[in-house]
Short mmCIF file of N, CA and C in Angstrom, two decimals:
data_model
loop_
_atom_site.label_atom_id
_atom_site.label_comp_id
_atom_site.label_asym_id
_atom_site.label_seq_id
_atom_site.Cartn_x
_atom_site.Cartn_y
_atom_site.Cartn_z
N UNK A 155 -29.69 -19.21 10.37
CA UNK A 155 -28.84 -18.36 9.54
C UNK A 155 -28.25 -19.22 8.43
N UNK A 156 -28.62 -19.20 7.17
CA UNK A 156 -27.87 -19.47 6.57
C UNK A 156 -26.53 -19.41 6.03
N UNK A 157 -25.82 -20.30 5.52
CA UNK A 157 -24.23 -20.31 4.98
C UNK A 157 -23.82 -19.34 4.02
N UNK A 158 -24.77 -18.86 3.18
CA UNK A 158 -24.27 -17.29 2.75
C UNK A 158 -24.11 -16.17 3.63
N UNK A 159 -25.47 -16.39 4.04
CA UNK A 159 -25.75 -14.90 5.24
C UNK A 159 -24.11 -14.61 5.99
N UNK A 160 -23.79 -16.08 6.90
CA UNK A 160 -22.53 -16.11 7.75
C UNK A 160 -21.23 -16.21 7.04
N UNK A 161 -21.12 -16.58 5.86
CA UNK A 161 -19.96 -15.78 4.75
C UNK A 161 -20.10 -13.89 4.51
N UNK A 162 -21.18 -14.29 4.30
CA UNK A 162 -21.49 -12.36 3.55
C UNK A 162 -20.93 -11.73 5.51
N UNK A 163 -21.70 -12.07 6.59
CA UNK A 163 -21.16 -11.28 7.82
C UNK A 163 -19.89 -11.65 8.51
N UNK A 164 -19.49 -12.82 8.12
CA UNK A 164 -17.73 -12.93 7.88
C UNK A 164 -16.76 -11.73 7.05
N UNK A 165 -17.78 -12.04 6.24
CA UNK A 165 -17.15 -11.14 5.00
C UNK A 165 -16.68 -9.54 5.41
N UNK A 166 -18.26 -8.99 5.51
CA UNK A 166 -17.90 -7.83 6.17
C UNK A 166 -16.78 -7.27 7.87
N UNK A 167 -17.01 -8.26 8.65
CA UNK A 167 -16.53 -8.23 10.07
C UNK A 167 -14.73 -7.98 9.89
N UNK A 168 -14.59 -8.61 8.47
CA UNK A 168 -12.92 -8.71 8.46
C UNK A 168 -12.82 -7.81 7.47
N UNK A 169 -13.61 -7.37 6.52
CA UNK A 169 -13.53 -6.14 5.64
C UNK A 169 -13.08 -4.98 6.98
N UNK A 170 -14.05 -4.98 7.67
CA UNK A 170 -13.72 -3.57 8.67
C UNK A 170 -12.50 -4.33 9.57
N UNK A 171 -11.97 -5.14 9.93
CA UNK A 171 -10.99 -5.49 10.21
C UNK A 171 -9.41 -4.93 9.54
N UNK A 172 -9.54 -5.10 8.46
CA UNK A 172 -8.67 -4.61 7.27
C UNK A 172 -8.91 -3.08 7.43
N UNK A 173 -10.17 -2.74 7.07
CA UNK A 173 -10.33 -1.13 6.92
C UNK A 173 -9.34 -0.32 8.34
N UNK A 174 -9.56 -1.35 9.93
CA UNK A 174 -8.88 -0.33 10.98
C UNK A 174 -7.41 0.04 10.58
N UNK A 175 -6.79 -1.59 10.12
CA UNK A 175 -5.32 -1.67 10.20
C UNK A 175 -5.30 -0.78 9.07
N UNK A 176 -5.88 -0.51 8.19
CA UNK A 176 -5.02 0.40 6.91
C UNK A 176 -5.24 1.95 7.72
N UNK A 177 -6.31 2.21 8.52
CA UNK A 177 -7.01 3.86 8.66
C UNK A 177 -5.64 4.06 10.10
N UNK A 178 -5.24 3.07 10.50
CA UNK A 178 -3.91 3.25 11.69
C UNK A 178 -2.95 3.39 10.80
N UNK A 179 -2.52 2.68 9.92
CA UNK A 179 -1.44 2.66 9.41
C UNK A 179 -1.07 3.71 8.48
N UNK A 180 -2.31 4.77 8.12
CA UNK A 180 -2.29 6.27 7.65
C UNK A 180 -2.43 7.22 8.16
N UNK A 181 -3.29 6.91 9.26
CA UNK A 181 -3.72 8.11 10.31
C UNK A 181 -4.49 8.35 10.00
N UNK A 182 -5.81 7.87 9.53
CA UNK A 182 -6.90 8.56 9.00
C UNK A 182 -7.84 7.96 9.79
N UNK A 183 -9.27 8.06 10.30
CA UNK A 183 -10.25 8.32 11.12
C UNK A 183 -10.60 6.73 10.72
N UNK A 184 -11.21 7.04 9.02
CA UNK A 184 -11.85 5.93 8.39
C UNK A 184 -11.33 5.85 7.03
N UNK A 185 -12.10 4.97 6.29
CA UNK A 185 -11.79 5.01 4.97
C UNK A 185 -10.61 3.93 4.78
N UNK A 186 -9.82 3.40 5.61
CA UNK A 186 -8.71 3.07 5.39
C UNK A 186 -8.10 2.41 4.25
N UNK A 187 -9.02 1.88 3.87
CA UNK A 187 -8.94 0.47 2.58
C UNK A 187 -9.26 1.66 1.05
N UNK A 188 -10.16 2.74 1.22
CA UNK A 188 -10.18 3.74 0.31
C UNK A 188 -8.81 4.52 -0.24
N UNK A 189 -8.31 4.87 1.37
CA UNK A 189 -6.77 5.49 1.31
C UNK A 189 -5.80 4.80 0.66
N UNK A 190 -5.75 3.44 1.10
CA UNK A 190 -4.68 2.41 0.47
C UNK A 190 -5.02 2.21 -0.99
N UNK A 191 -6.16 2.49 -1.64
CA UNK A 191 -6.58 1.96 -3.03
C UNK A 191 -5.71 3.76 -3.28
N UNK A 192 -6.20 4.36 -3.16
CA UNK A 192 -6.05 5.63 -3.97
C UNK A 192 -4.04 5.73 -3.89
N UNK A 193 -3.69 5.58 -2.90
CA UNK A 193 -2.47 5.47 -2.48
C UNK A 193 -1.25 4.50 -4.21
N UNK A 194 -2.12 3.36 -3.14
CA UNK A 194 -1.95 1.99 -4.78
C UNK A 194 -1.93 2.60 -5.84
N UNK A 195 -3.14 3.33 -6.53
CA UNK A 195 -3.57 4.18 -7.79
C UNK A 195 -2.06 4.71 -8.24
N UNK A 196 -1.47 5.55 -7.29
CA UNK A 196 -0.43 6.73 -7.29
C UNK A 196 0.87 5.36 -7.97
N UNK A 197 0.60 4.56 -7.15
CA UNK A 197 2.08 3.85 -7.28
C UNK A 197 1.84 2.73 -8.51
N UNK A 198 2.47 3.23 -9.60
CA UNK A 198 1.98 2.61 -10.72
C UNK A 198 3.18 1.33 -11.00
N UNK A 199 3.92 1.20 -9.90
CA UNK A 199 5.04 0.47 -10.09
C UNK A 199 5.30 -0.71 -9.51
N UNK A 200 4.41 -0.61 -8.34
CA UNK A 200 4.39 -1.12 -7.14
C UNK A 200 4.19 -2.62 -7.43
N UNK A 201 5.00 -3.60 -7.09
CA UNK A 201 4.71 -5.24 -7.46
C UNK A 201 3.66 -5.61 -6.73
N UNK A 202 3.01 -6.34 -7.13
CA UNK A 202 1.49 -6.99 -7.03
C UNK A 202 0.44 -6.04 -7.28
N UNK A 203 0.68 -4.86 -7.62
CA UNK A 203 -0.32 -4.20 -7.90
C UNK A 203 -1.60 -4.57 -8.54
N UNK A 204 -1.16 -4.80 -9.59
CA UNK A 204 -2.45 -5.41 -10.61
C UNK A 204 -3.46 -6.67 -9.57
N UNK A 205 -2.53 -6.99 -8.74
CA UNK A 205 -3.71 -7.95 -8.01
C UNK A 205 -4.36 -7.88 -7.17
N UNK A 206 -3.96 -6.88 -6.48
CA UNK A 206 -4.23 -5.96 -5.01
C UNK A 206 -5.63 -5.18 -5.40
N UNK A 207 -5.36 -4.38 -6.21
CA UNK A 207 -6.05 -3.10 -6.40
C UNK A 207 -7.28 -3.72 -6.97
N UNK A 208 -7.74 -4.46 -7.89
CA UNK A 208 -8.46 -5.11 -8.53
C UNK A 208 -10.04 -5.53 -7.58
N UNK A 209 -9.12 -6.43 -6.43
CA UNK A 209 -9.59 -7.21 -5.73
C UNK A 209 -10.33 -5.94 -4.18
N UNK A 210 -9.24 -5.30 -4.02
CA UNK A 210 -9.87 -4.31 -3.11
C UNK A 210 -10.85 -3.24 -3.68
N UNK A 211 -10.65 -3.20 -4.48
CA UNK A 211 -11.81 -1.91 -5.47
C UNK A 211 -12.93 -3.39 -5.19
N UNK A 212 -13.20 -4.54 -5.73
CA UNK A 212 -13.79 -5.05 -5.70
C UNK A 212 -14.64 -5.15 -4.06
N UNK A 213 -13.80 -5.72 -3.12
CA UNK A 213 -14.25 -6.00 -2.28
C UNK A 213 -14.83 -4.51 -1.44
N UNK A 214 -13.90 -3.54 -1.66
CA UNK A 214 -14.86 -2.19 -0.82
C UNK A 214 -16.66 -2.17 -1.61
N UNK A 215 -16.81 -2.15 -2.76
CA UNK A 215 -17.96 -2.37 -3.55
C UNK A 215 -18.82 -3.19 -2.66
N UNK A 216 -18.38 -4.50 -2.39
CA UNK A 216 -19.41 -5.25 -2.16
C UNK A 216 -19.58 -5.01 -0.24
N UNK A 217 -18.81 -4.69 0.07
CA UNK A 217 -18.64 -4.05 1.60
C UNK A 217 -19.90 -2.83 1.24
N UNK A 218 -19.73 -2.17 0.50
CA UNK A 218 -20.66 -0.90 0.60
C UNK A 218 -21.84 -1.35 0.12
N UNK A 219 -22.76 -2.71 -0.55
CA UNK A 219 -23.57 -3.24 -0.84
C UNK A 219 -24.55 -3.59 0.22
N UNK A 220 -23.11 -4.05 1.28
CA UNK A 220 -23.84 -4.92 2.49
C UNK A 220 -23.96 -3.86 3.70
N UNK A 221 -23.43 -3.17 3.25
CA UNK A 221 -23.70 -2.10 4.69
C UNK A 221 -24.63 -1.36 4.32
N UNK A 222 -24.79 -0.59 2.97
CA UNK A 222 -26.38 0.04 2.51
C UNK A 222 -27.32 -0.38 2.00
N UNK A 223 -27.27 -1.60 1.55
CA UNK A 223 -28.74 -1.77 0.84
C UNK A 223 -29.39 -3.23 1.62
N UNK A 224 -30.48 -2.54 2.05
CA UNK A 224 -31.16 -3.66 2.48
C UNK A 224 -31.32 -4.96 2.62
N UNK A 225 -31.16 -5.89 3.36
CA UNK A 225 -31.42 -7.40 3.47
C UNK A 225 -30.22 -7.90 2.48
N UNK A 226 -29.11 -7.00 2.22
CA UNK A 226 -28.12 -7.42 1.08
C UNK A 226 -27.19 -8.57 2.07
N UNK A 227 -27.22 -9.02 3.20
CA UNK A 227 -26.56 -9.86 4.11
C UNK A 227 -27.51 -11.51 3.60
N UNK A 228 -28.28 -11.25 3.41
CA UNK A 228 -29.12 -12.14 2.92
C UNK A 228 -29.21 -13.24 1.44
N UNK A 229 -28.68 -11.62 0.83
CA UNK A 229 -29.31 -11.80 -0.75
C UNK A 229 -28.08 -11.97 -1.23
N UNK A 230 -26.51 -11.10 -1.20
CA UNK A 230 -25.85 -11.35 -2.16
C UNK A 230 -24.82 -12.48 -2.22
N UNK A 231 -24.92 -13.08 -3.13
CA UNK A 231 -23.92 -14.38 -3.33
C UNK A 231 -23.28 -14.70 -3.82
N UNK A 232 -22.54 -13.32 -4.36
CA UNK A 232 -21.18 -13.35 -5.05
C UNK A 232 -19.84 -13.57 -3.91
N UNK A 233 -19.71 -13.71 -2.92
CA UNK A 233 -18.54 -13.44 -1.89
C UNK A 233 -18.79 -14.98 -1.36
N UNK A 234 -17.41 -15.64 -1.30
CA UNK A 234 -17.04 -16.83 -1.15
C UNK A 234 -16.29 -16.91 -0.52
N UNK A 235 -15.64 -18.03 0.37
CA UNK A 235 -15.07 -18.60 1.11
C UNK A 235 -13.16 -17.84 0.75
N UNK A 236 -12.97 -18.16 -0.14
CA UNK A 236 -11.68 -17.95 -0.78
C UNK A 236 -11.64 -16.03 -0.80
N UNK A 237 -13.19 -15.53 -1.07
CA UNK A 237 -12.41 -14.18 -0.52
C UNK A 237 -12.58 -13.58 0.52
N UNK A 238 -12.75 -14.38 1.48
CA UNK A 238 -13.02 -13.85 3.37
C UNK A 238 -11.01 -14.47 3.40
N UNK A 239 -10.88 -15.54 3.09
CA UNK A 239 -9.26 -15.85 3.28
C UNK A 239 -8.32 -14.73 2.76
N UNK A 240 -8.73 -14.56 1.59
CA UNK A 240 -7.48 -13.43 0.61
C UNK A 240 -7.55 -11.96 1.74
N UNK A 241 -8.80 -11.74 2.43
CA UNK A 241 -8.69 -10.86 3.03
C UNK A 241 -7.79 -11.06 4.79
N UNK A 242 -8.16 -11.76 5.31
CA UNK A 242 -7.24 -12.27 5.90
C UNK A 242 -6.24 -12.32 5.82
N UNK A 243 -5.51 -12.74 5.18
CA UNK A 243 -4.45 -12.74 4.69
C UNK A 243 -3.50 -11.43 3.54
N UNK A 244 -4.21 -10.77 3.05
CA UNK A 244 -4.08 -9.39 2.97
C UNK A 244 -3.88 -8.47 4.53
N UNK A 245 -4.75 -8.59 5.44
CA UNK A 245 -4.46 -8.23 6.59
C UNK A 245 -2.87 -8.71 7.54
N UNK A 246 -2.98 -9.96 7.02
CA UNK A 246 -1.42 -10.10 7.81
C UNK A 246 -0.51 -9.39 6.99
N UNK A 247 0.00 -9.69 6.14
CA UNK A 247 0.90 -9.06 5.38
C UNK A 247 0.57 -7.63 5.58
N UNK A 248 -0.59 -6.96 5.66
CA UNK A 248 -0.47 -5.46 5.75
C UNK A 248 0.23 -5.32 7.61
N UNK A 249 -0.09 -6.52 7.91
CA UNK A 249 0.36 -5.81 9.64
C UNK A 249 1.94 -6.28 9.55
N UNK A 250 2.53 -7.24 8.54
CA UNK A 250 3.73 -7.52 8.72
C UNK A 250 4.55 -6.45 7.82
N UNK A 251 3.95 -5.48 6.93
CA UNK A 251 4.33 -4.66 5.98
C UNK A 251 5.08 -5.16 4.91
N UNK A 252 4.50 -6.60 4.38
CA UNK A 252 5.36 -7.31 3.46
C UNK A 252 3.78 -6.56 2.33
N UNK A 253 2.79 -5.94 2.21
CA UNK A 253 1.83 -5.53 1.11
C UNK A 253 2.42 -4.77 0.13
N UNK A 254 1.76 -4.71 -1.27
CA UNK A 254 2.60 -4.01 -2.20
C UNK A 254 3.04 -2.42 -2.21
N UNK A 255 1.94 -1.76 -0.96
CA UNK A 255 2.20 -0.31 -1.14
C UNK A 255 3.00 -0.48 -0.17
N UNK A 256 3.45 -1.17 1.28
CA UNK A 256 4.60 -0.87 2.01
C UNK A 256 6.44 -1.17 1.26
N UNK A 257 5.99 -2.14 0.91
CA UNK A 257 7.02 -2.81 -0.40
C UNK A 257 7.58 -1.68 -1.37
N UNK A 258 6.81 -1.01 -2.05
CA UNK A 258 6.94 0.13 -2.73
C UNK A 258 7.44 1.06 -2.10
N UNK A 259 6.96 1.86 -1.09
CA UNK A 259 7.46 2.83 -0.17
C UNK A 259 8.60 2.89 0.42
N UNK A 260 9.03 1.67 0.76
CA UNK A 260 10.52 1.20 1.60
C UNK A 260 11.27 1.26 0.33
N UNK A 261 11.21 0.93 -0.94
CA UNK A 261 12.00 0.77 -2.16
C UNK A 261 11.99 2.45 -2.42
N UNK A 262 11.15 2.93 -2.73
CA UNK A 262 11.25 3.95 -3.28
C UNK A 262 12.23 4.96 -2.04
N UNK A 263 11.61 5.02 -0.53
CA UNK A 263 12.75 5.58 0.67
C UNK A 263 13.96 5.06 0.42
N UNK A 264 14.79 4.01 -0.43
CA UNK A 264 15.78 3.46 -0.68
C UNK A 264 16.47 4.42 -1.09
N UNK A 265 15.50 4.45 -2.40
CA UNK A 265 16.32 4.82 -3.69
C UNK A 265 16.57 6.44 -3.37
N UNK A 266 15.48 7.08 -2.68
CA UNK A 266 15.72 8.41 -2.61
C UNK A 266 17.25 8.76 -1.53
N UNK A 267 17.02 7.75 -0.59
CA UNK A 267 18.44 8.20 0.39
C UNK A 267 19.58 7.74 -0.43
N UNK A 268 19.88 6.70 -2.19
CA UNK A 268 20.60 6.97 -2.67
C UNK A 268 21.16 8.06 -3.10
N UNK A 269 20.17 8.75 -4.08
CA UNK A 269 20.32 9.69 -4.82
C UNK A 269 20.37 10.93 -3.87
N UNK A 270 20.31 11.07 -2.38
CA UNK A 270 20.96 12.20 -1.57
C UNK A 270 22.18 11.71 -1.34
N UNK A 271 22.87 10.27 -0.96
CA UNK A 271 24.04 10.36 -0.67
C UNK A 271 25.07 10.57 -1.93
N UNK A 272 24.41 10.25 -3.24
CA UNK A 272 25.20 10.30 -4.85
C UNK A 272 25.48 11.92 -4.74
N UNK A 273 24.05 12.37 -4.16
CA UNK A 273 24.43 14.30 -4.39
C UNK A 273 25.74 14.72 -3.52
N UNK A 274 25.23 14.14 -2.22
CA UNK A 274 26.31 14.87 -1.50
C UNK A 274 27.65 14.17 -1.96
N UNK A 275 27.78 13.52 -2.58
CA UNK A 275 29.47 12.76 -2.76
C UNK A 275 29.62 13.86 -3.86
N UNK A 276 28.32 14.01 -4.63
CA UNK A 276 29.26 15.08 -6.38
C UNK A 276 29.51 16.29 -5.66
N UNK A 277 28.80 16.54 -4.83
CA UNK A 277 29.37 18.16 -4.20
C UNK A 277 30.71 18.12 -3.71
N UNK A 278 30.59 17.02 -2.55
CA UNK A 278 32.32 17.09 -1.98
C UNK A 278 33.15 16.73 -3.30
N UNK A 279 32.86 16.02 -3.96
CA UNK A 279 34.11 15.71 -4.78
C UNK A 279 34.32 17.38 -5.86
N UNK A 280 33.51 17.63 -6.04
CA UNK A 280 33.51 18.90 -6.77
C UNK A 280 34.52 19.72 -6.12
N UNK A 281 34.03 19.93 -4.02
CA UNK A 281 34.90 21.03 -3.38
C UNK A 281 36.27 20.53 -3.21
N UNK A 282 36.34 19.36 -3.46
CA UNK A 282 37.71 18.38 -3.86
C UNK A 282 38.61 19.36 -4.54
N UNK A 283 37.83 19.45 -5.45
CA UNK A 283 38.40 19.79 -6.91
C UNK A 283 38.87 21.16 -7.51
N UNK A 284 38.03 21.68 -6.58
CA UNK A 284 37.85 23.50 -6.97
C UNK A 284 39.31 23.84 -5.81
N UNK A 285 38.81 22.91 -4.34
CA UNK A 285 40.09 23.34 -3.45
C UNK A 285 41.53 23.03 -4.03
N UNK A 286 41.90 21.80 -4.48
CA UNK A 286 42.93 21.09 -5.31
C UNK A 286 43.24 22.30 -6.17
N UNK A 287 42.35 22.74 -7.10
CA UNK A 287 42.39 24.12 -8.31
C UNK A 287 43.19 25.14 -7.43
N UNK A 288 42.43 25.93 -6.55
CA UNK A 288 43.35 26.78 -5.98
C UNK A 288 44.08 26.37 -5.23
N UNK A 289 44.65 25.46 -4.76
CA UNK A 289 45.40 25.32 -3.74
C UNK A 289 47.05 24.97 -4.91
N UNK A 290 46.80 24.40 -6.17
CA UNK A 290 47.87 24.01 -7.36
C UNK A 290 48.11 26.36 -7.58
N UNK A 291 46.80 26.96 -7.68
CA UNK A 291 47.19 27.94 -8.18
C UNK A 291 47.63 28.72 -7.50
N UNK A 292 48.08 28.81 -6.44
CA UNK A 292 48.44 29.60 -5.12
C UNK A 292 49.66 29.03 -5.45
N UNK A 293 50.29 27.57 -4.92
CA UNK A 293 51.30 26.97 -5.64
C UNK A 293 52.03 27.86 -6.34
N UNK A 294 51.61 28.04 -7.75
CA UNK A 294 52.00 27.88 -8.97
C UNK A 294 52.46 30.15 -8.72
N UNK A 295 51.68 30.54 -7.62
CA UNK A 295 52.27 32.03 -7.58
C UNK A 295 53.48 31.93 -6.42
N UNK A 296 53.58 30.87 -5.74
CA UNK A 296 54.46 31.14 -4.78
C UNK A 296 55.69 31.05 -5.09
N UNK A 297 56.17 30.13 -6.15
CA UNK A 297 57.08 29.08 -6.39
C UNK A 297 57.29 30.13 -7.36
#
């Protein structure tokens, strides 16, 4: 076996490695690494994006090279050492939820339970205000 061949089936073994943890971490059957790109897509804000998305669009490509086209375990020799690691290591961080779409999601669940507790404070302070109103104008008939 040659040293490509066992990069290129490195390659793939931890591609579907990655693919389980993302298809658990959505609930989806398969696809997982598809879900997380399209997901990514949505979140145009999301820090590391630009480096994430790039690289996984890339690497599902060459995942789908080696799983359909013939003797491609053999032949292709674009996939290197450095990106069997990035994937790896994309995998921890996705299981530690430090990745850019969990990062995003927890920020954005932030900001939204702000802007419900900002609502509910303008309401009470409002019924503050309206009660204070009649309670001065009731006052103001008794007296």
């Amino acid at each position: 076996m040659s040293n490509k061949h066992k990069i290129n089936e490195t390659f793939l073994n931890t591609f579907i490695e990655v693919d389980k943890t993302c298809s658990a971490k959505f609930g989806v059957s398969g696809g997982g690494v598809n879900e997380y790109i399209n997901r990514l897509r949505n979140a145009r804000f999301a820090q590391g994006r630009d480096e994430v998305l790039p690289r996984l669009v890339r690497y599902t490509n060459l995942r789908n090279r080696l799983a359909h086209e013939a003797g491609a375990l053999r032949q292709i020799d674009e996939i290197t050492k450095a990106d069997v690691k990035w994937l790896v290591a994309f995998e921890k961080i996705l299981e530690k939820k430090k990745d850019p779409l969990s990062l995003y999601l927890r920020k954005a669940r932030r900001y939204a339970r702000r802007r419900r507790a900002m609502k509910a404070l303008a309401c009470v302070g409002i019924i503050v205000l309206i009660a204070a109103a009649v309670v001065g104008t009731v006052l103001c008939f008794v007296l």
